[in-house]
CSV table of C-alpha atoms and ligand atoms in Angstrom, one decimal:
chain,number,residue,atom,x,y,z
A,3,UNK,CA,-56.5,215.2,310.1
A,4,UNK,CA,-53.1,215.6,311.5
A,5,UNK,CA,-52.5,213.2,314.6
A,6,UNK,CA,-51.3,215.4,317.7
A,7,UNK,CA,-48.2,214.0,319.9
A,8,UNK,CA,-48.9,213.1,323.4
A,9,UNK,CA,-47.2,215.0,326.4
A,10,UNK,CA,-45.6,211.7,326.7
A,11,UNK,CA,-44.0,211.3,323.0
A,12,UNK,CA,-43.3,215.4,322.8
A,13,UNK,CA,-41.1,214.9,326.0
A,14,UNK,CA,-39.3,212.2,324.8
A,15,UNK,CA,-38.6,214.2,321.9
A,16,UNK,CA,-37.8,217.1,323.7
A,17,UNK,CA,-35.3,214.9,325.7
A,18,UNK,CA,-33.8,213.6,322.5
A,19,UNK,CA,-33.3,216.6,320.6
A,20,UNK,CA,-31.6,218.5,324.2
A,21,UNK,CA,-29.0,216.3,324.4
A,22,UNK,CA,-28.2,216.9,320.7
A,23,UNK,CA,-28.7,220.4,320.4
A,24,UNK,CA,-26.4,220.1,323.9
A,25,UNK,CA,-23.4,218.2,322.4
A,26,UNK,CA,-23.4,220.4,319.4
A,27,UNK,CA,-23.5,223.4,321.4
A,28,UNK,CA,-20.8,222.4,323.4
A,29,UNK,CA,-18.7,222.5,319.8
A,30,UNK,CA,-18.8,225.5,318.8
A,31,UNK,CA,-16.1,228.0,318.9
A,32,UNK,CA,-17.1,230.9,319.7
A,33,UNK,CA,-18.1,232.0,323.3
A,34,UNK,CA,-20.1,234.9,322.8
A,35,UNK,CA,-22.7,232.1,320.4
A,36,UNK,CA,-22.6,229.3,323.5
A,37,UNK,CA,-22.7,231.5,326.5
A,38,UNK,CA,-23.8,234.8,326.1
A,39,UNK,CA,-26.7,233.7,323.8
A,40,UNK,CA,-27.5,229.9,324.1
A,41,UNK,CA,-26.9,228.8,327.6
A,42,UNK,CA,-26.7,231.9,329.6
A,43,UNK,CA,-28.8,233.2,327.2
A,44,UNK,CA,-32.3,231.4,326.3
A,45,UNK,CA,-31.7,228.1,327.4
A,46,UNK,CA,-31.1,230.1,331.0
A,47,UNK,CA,-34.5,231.8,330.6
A,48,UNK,CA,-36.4,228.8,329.9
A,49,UNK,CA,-34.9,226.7,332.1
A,50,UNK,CA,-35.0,228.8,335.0
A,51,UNK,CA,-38.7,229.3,334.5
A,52,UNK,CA,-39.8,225.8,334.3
A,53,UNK,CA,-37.8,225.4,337.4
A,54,UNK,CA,-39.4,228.4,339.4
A,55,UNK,CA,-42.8,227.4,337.7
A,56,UNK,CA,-41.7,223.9,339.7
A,57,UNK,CA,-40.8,225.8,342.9
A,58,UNK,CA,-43.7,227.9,342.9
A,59,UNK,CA,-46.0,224.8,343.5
A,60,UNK,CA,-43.9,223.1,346.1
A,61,UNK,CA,-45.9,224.9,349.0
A,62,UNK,CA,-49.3,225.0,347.9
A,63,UNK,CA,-49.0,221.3,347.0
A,64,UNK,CA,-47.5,220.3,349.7
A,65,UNK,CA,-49.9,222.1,352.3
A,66,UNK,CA,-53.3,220.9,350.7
A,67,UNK,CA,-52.5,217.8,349.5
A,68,UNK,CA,-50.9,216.4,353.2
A,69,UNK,CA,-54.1,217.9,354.7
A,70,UNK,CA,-56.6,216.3,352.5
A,71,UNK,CA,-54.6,213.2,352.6
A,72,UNK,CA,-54.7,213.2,356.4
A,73,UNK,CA,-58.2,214.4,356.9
A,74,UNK,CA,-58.9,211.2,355.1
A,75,UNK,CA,-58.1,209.5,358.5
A,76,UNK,CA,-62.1,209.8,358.7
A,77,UNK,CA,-62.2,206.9,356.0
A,78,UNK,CA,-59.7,204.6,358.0
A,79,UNK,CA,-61.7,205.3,361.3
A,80,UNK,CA,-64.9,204.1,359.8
A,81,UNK,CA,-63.2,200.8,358.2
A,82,UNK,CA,-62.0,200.2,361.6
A,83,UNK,CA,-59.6,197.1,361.2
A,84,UNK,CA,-59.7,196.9,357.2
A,85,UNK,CA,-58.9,201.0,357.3
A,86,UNK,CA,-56.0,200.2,360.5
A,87,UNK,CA,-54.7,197.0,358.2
A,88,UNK,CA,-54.5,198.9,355.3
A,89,UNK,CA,-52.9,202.0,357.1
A,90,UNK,CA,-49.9,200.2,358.4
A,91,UNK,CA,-49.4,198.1,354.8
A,92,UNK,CA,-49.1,201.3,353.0
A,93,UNK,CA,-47.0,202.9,355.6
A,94,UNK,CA,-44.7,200.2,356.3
A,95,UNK,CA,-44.1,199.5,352.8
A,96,UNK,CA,-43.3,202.9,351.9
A,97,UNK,CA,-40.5,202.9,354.2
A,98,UNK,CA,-39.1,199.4,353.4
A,99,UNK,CA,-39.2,201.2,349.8
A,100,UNK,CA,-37.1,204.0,350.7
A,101,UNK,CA,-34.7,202.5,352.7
A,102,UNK,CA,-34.0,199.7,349.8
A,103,UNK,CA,-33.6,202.9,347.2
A,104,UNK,CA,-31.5,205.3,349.7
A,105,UNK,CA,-28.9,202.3,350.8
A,106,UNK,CA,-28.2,201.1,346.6
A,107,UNK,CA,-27.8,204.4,346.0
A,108,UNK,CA,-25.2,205.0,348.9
A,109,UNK,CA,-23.8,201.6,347.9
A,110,UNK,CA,-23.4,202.2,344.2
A,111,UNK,CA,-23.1,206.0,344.2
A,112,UNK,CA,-24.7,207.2,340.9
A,113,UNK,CA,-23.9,210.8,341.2
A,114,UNK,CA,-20.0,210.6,341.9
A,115,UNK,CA,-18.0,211.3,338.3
A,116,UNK,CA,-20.4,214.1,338.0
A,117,UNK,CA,-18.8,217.1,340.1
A,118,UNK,CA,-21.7,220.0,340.0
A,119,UNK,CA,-20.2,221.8,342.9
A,120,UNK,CA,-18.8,224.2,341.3
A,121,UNK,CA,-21.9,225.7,339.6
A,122,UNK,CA,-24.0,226.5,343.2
A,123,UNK,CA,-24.3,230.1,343.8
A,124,UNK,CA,-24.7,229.5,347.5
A,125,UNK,CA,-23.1,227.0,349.8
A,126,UNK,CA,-25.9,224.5,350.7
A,127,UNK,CA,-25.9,223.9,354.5
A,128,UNK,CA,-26.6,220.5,355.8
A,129,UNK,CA,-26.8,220.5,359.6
A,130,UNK,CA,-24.6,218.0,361.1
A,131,UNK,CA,-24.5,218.7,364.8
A,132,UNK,CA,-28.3,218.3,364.8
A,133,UNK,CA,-29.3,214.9,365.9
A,134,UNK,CA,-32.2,213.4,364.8
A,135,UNK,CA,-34.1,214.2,367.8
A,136,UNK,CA,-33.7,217.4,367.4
A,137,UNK,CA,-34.8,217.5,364.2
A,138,UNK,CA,-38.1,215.7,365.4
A,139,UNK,CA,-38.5,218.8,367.9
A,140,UNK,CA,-37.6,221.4,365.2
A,141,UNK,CA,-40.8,220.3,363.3
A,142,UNK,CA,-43.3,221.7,365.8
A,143,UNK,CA,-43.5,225.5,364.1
A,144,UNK,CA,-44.2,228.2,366.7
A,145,UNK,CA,-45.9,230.1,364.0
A,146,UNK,CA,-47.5,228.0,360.9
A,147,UNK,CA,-47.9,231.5,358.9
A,148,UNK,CA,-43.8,232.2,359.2
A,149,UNK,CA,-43.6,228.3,358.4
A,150,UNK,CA,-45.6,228.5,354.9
A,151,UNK,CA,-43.8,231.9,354.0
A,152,UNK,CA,-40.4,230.5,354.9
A,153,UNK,CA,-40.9,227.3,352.9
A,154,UNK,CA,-40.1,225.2,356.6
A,155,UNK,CA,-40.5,221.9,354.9
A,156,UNK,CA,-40.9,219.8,357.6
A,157,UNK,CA,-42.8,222.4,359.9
A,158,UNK,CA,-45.0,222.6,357.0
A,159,UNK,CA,-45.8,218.8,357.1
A,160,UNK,CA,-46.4,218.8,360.4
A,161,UNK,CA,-48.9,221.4,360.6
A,162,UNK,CA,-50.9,220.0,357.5
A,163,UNK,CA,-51.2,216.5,358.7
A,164,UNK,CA,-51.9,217.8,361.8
A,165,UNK,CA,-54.8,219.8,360.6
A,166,UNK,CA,-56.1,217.2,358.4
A,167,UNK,CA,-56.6,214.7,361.5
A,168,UNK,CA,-58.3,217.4,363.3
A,169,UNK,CA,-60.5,218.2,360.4
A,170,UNK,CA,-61.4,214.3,360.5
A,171,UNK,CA,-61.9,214.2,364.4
A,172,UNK,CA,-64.3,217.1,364.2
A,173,UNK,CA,-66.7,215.5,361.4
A,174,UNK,CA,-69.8,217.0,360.2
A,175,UNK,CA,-69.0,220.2,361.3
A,176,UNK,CA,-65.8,220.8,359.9
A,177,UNK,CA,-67.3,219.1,356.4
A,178,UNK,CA,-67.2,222.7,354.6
A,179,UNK,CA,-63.2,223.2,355.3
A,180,UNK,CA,-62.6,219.3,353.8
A,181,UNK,CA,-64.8,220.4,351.1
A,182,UNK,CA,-62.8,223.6,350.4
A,183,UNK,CA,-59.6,221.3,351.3
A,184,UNK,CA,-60.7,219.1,348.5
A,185,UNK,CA,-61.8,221.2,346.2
A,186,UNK,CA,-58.6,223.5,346.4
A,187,UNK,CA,-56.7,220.6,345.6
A,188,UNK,CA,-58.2,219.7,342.4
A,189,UNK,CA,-57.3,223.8,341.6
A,190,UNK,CA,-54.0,223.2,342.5
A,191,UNK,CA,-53.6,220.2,340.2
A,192,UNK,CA,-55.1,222.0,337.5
A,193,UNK,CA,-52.2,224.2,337.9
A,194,UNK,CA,-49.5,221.9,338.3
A,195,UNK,CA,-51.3,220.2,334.9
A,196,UNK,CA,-50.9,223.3,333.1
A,197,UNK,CA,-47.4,223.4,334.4
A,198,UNK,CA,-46.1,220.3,333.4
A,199,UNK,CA,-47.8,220.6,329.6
A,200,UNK,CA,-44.5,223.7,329.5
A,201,UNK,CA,-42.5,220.0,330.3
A,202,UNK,CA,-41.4,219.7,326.9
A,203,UNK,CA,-39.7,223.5,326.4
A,204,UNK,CA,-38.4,222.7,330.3
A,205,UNK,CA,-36.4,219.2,329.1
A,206,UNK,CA,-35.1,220.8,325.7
A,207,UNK,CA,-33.5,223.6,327.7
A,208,UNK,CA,-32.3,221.7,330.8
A,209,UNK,CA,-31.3,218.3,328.8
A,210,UNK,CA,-29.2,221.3,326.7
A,211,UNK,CA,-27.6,222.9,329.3
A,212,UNK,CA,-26.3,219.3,330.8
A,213,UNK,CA,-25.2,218.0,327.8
A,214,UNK,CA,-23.5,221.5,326.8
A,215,UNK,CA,-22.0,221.7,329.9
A,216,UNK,CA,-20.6,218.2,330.5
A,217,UNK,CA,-21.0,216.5,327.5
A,218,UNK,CA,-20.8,212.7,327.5
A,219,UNK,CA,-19.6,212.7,331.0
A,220,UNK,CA,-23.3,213.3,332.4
A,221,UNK,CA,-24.5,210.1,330.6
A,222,UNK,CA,-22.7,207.7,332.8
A,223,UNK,CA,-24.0,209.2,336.2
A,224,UNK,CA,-27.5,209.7,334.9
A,225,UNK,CA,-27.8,206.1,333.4
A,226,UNK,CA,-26.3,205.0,337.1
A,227,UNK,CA,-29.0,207.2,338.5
A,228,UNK,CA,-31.7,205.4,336.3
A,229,UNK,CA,-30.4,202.0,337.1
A,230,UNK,CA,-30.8,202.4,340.8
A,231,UNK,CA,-34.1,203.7,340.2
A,232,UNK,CA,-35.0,200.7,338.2
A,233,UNK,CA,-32.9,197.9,340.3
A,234,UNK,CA,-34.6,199.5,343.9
A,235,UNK,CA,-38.3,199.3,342.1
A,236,UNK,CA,-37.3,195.9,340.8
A,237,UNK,CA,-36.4,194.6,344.0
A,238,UNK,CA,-39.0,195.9,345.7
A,239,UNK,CA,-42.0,194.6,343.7
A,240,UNK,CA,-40.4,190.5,343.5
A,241,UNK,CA,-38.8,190.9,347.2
A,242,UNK,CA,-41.2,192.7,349.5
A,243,UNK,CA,-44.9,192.8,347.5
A,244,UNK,CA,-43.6,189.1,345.8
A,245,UNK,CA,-43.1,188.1,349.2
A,246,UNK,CA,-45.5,189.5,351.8
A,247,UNK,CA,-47.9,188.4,348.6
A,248,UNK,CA,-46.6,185.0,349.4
A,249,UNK,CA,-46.8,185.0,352.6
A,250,UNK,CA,-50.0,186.1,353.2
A,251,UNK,CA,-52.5,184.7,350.8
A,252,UNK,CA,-50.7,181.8,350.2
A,253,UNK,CA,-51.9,182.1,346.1
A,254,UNK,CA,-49.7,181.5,343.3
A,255,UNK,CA,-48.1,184.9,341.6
A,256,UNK,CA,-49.3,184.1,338.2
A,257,UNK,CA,-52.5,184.9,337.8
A,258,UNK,CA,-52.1,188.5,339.8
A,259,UNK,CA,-49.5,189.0,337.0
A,260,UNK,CA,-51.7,187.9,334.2
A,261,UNK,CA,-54.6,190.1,335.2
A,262,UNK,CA,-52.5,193.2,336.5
A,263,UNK,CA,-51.5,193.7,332.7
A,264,UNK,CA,-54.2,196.1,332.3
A,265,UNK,CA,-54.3,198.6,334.7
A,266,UNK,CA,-50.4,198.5,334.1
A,267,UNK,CA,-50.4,199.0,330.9
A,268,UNK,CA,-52.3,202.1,331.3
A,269,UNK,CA,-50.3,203.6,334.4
A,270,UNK,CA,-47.3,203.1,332.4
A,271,UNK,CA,-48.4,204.6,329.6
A,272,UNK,CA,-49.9,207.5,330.5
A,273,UNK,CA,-46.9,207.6,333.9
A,274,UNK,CA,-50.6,208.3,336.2
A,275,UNK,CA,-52.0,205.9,338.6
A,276,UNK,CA,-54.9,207.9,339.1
A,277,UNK,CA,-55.9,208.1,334.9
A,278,UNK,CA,-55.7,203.7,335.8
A,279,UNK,CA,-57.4,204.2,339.2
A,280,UNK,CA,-61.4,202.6,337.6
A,281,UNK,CA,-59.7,200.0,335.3
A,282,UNK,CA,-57.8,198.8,339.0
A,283,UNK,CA,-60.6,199.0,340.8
A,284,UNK,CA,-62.4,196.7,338.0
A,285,UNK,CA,-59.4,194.3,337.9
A,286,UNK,CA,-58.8,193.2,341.5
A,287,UNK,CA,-62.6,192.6,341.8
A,288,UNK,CA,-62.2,190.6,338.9
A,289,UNK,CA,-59.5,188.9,340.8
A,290,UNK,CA,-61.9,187.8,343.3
A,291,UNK,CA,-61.6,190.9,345.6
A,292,UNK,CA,-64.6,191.7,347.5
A,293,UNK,CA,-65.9,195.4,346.3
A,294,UNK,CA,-66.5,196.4,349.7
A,295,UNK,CA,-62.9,196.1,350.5
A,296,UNK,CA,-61.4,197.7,347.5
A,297,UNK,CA,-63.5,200.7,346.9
A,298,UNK,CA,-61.7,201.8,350.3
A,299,UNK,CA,-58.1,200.3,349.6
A,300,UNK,CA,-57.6,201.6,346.1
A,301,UNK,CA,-58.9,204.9,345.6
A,302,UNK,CA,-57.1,205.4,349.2
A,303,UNK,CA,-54.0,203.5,348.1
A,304,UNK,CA,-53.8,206.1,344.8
A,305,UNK,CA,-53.8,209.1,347.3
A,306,UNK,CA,-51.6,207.3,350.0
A,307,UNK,CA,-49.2,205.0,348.9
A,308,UNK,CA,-46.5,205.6,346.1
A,309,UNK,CA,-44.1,203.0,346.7
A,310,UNK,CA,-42.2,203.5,343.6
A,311,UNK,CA,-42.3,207.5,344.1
A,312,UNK,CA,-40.9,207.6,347.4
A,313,UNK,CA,-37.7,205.2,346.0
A,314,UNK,CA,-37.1,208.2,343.4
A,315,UNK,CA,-37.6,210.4,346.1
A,316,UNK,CA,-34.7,208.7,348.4
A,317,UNK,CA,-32.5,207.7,345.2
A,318,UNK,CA,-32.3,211.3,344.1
A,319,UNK,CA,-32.2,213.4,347.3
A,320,UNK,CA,-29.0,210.9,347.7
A,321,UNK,CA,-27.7,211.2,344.2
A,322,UNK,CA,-27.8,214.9,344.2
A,323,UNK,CA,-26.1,215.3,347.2
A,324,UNK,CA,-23.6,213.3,345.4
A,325,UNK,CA,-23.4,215.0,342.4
A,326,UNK,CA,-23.1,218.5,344.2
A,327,UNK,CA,-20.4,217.2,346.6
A,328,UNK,CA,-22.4,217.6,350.1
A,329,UNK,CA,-21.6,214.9,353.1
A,330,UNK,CA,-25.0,213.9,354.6
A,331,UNK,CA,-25.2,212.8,358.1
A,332,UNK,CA,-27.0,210.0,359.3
A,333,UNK,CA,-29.5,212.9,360.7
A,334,UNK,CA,-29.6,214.1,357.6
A,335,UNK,CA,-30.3,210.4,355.5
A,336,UNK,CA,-33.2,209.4,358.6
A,337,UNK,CA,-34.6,212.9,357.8
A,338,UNK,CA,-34.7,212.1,354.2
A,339,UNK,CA,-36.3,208.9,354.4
A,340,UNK,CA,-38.8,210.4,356.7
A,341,UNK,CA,-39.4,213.3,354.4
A,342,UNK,CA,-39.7,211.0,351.4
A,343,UNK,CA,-42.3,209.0,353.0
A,344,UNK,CA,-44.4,212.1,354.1
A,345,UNK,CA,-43.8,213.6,350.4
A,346,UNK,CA,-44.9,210.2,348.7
A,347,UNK,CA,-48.4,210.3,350.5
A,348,UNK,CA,-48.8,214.1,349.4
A,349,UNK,CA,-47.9,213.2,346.0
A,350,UNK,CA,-51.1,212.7,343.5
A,351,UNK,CA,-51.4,210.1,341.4
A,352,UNK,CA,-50.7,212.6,338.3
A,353,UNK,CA,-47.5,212.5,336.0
A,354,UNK,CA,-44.4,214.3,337.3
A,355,UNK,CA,-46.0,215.6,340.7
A,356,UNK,CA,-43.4,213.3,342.6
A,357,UNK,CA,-40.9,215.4,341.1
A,358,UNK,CA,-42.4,218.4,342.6
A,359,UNK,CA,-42.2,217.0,345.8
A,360,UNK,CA,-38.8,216.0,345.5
A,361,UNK,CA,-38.0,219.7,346.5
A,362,UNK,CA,-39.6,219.0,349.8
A,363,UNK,CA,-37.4,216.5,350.5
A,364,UNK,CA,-34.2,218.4,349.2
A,365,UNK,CA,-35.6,220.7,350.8
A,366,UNK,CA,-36.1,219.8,354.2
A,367,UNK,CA,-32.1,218.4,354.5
A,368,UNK,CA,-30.8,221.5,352.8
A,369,UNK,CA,-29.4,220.0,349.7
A,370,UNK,CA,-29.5,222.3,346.8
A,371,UNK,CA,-33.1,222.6,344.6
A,372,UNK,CA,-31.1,222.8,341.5
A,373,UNK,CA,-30.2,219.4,341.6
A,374,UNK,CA,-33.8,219.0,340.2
A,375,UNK,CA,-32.8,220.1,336.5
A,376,UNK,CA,-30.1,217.4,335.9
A,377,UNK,CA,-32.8,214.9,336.7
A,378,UNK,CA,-35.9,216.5,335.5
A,379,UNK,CA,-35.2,215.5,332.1
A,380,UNK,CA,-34.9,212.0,331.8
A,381,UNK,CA,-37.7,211.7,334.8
A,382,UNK,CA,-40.6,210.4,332.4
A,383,UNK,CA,-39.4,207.1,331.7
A,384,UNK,CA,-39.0,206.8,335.3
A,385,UNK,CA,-42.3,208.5,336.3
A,386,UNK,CA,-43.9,205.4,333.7
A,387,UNK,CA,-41.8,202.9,335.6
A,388,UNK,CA,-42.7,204.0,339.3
A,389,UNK,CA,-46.0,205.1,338.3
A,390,UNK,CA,-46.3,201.2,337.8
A,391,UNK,CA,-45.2,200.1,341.0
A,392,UNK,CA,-47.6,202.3,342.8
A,393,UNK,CA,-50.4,200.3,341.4
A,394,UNK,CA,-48.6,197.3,342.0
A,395,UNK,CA,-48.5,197.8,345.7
A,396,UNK,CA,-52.0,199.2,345.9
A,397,UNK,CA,-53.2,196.2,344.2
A,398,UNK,CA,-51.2,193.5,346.2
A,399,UNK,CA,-52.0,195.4,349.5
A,400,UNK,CA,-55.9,195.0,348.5
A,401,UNK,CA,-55.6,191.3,347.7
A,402,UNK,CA,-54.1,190.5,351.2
A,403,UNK,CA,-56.4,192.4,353.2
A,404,UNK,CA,-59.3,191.0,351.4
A,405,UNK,CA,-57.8,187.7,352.0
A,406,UNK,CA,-56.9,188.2,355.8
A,407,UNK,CA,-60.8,189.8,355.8
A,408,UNK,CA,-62.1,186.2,354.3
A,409,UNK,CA,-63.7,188.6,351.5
A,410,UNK,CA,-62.1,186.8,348.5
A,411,UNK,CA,-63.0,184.5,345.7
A,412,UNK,CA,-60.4,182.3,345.4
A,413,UNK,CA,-62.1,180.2,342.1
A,414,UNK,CA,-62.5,183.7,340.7
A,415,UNK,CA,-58.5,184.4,341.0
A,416,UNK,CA,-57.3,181.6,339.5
A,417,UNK,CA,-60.1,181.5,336.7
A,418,UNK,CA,-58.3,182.8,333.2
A,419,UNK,CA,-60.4,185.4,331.5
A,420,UNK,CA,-59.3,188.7,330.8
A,421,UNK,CA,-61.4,190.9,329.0
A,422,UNK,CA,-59.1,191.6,326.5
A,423,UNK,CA,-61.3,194.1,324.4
A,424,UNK,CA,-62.0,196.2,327.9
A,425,UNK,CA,-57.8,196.2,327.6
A,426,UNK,CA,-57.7,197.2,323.7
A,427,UNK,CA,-60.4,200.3,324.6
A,428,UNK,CA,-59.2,201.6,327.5
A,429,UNK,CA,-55.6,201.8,326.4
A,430,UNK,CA,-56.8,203.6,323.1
A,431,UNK,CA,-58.7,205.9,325.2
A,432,UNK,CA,-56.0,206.3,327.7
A,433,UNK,CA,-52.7,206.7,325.8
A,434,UNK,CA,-53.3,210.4,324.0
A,435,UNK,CA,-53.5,212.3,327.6
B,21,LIG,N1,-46.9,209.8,338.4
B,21,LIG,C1,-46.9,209.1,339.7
B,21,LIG,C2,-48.2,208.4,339.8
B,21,LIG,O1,-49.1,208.6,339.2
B,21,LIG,C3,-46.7,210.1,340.8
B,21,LIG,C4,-45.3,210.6,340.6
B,21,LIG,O2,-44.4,210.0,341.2
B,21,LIG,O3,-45.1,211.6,340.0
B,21,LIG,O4,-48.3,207.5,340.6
């Protein structure tokens, strides 16, 4: 029986044979061939419709999945000082995550070299008289509806989060619109699923129309892009979760790192912390972690808290600003890292949704959504890489609460077993989604 690729493997392939078909196309001769038929022709077409296909979910997704993130408020209030604890870890995290990916990108500048300007139908407007504050007021829609149909990014986020805490203050009796909430979302990820299985035809056409259209000189910014990506996640796992780790349980690194091997291996692979989301929840108990504790913190932590999603978010609303020429304020880089870390909690623990978000945040500063198909192509080894990291900080985040809690085995931590055939099976079964 003939083996079928994974989404994974087919959009590497896909990413591969772009960039080739891309540099040869930029050869040829004639202009009728490369224009009129290959890039303005079907490489147009089928970019253009991955990218509205993209688009199209930004404000469904961003609506029910904010509101059934924050009507899960009703969780924290019950935990009390675990749910409170746990709140302000992801929170505060998320924003040290940001800030570390948004100020290497404005230090090392990935996306200058790469001059995109030229290609944007329409000026994009970045406000620059408006000061933060009154961007803070600007949220507040005066009419939800005209928010949702305009797209209003940030009057959209407001609203939904809004709604979700009043959905968990009124309880029982709003339990049939969580319900619908909940059950909407999982519709909407079906789509965005079916969506991103087009991901493949989507790559080949944009990774075509980069490399037709600037050749080798897009490598250099896009490897730039990816290394600030990598560096920010990098620093952030050994600086702030190696640290606060450190700091707070007072346990040796080591055996976290020996154990966390699983449930990475499968986040990585399959780029979803949600697909990892029982294997995690089976590894920090095994690392001593009282159930009680992280049957809240983890499933909650896979809805919540994308670390290494929000740094992509930052590093490429900032790169593509770069790339397309447009001076951001300091209004505008404040509202991006506080759009980021609202997107990152909307985002599900699902490959490539991050990306979808990412138009939020362009969004919500004015920078141009087009920006998306330069990066969109080499975004799954990154979406493996970050993917990572937001298990990572779930799993730290769990271990010091359950610590600070006195709900931990210490013995059990530092004994060495890993089930390594539990590893084997669930990686088989794992790595052909
Ligand atoms: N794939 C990521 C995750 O599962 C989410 C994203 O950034 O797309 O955590």
């Amino acid at each position: 029986m003939k083996k079928k690729l994974s989404l994974t493997k087919k959009i590497f392939l896909a990413m591969f044979l772009g960039a080739v078909f891309g540099i040869l196309v930029q050869r040829i001769g004639s202009d009728f061939i490369k224009d009129t038929i290959i890039l303005n022709g079907f490489v147009k077409v089928l970019s253009n419709i991955f990218l509205s296909s993209i688009k199209m979910m930004v404000v469904p997704l961003v609506f029910v999945s904010l509101t059934c993130g924050a009507a899960s408020a009703d969780n924290i209030r019950k935990l009390g000082r675990v749910g409170v604890k746990t709140f302000i870890f992801y929170i505060s995290t998320t924003c040290i995550a940001i800030t570390i990916g948004v100020i290497l990108s404005l230090t090392i500048k990935p996306g200058i070299g790469l001059d995109m300007s030229h290609l944007l139908v329409t000026e994009p407007t970045i406000s620059q008289n408006n000061s933060f504050i009154d961007v803070l007021v600007n949220i507040i829609p005066t009419n939800p509806i005209a928010s949702l149909v305009n797209g209003d990014m940030l009057q959209i986020i407001f609203f939904s989060i809004l709604l979700g805490i009043a959905i968990s203050l009124v309880g029982k009796k709003a339990e049939i619109v969580k319900n619908a909430f909940e059950s909407l979302n999982e519709v909407i990820m079906k789509i965005v699923q079916i969506v991103m299985s087009f991901a493949p035809i989507g790559v080949f056409a944009l990774m075509t129309n980069t490399f037709a259209t600037m050749g080798f000189n897009a490598m250099i910014p896009l490897i730039k892009y990816m290394f600030v990506i990598l560096f920010s996640l990098l620093i952030h796992s050994v600086f702030v979760y190696g640290g606060m780790f450190k700091l707070f349980t007072r346990l040796s690194i080591k055996p976290f790192l020996k154990k966390f091997i699983k449930p990475a291996s499968i986040v990585f692979s399959t780029a979803s912390s949600n697909a990892a989301l029982p294997v995690t929840l089976e590894t920090v108990n095994e690392m001593g972690v009282d159930n009680s504790i992280s049957s809240f913190t983890i499933p909650l932590g896979c809805t919540i808290n994308m670390d290494g999603t929000a740094i992509m978010q930052g590093v490429a609303a900032i790169f593509i600003s770069q790339v397309y020429n447009v001076d951001l304020g300091l209004p505008a880089i404040l509202t991006i890292i506080l759009t980021a870390t609202l997107a990152s909690i909307g985002t599900a623990g699902v490959p490539g949704v991050g990306m979808v978000m990412l138009s939020m945040v362009l969004q919500s500063v004015g920078l141009p959504i087009e920006g998306i198909g330069l990066i969109l192509g080499i975004d799954r080894i990154l979406d493996m890489c970050r993917s990572t990291v937001n298990t990572m900080g779930d799993c730290i985040c769990t271990i010091i609460i359950s610590k600070s809690e006195n709900s931990f085995d210490t013995s059990k931590y530092y004994s060495s077993e890993v089930n390594t055939d539990i590893l084997a099976d669930d990686i088989l079964k794992t790595t052909d989604c």
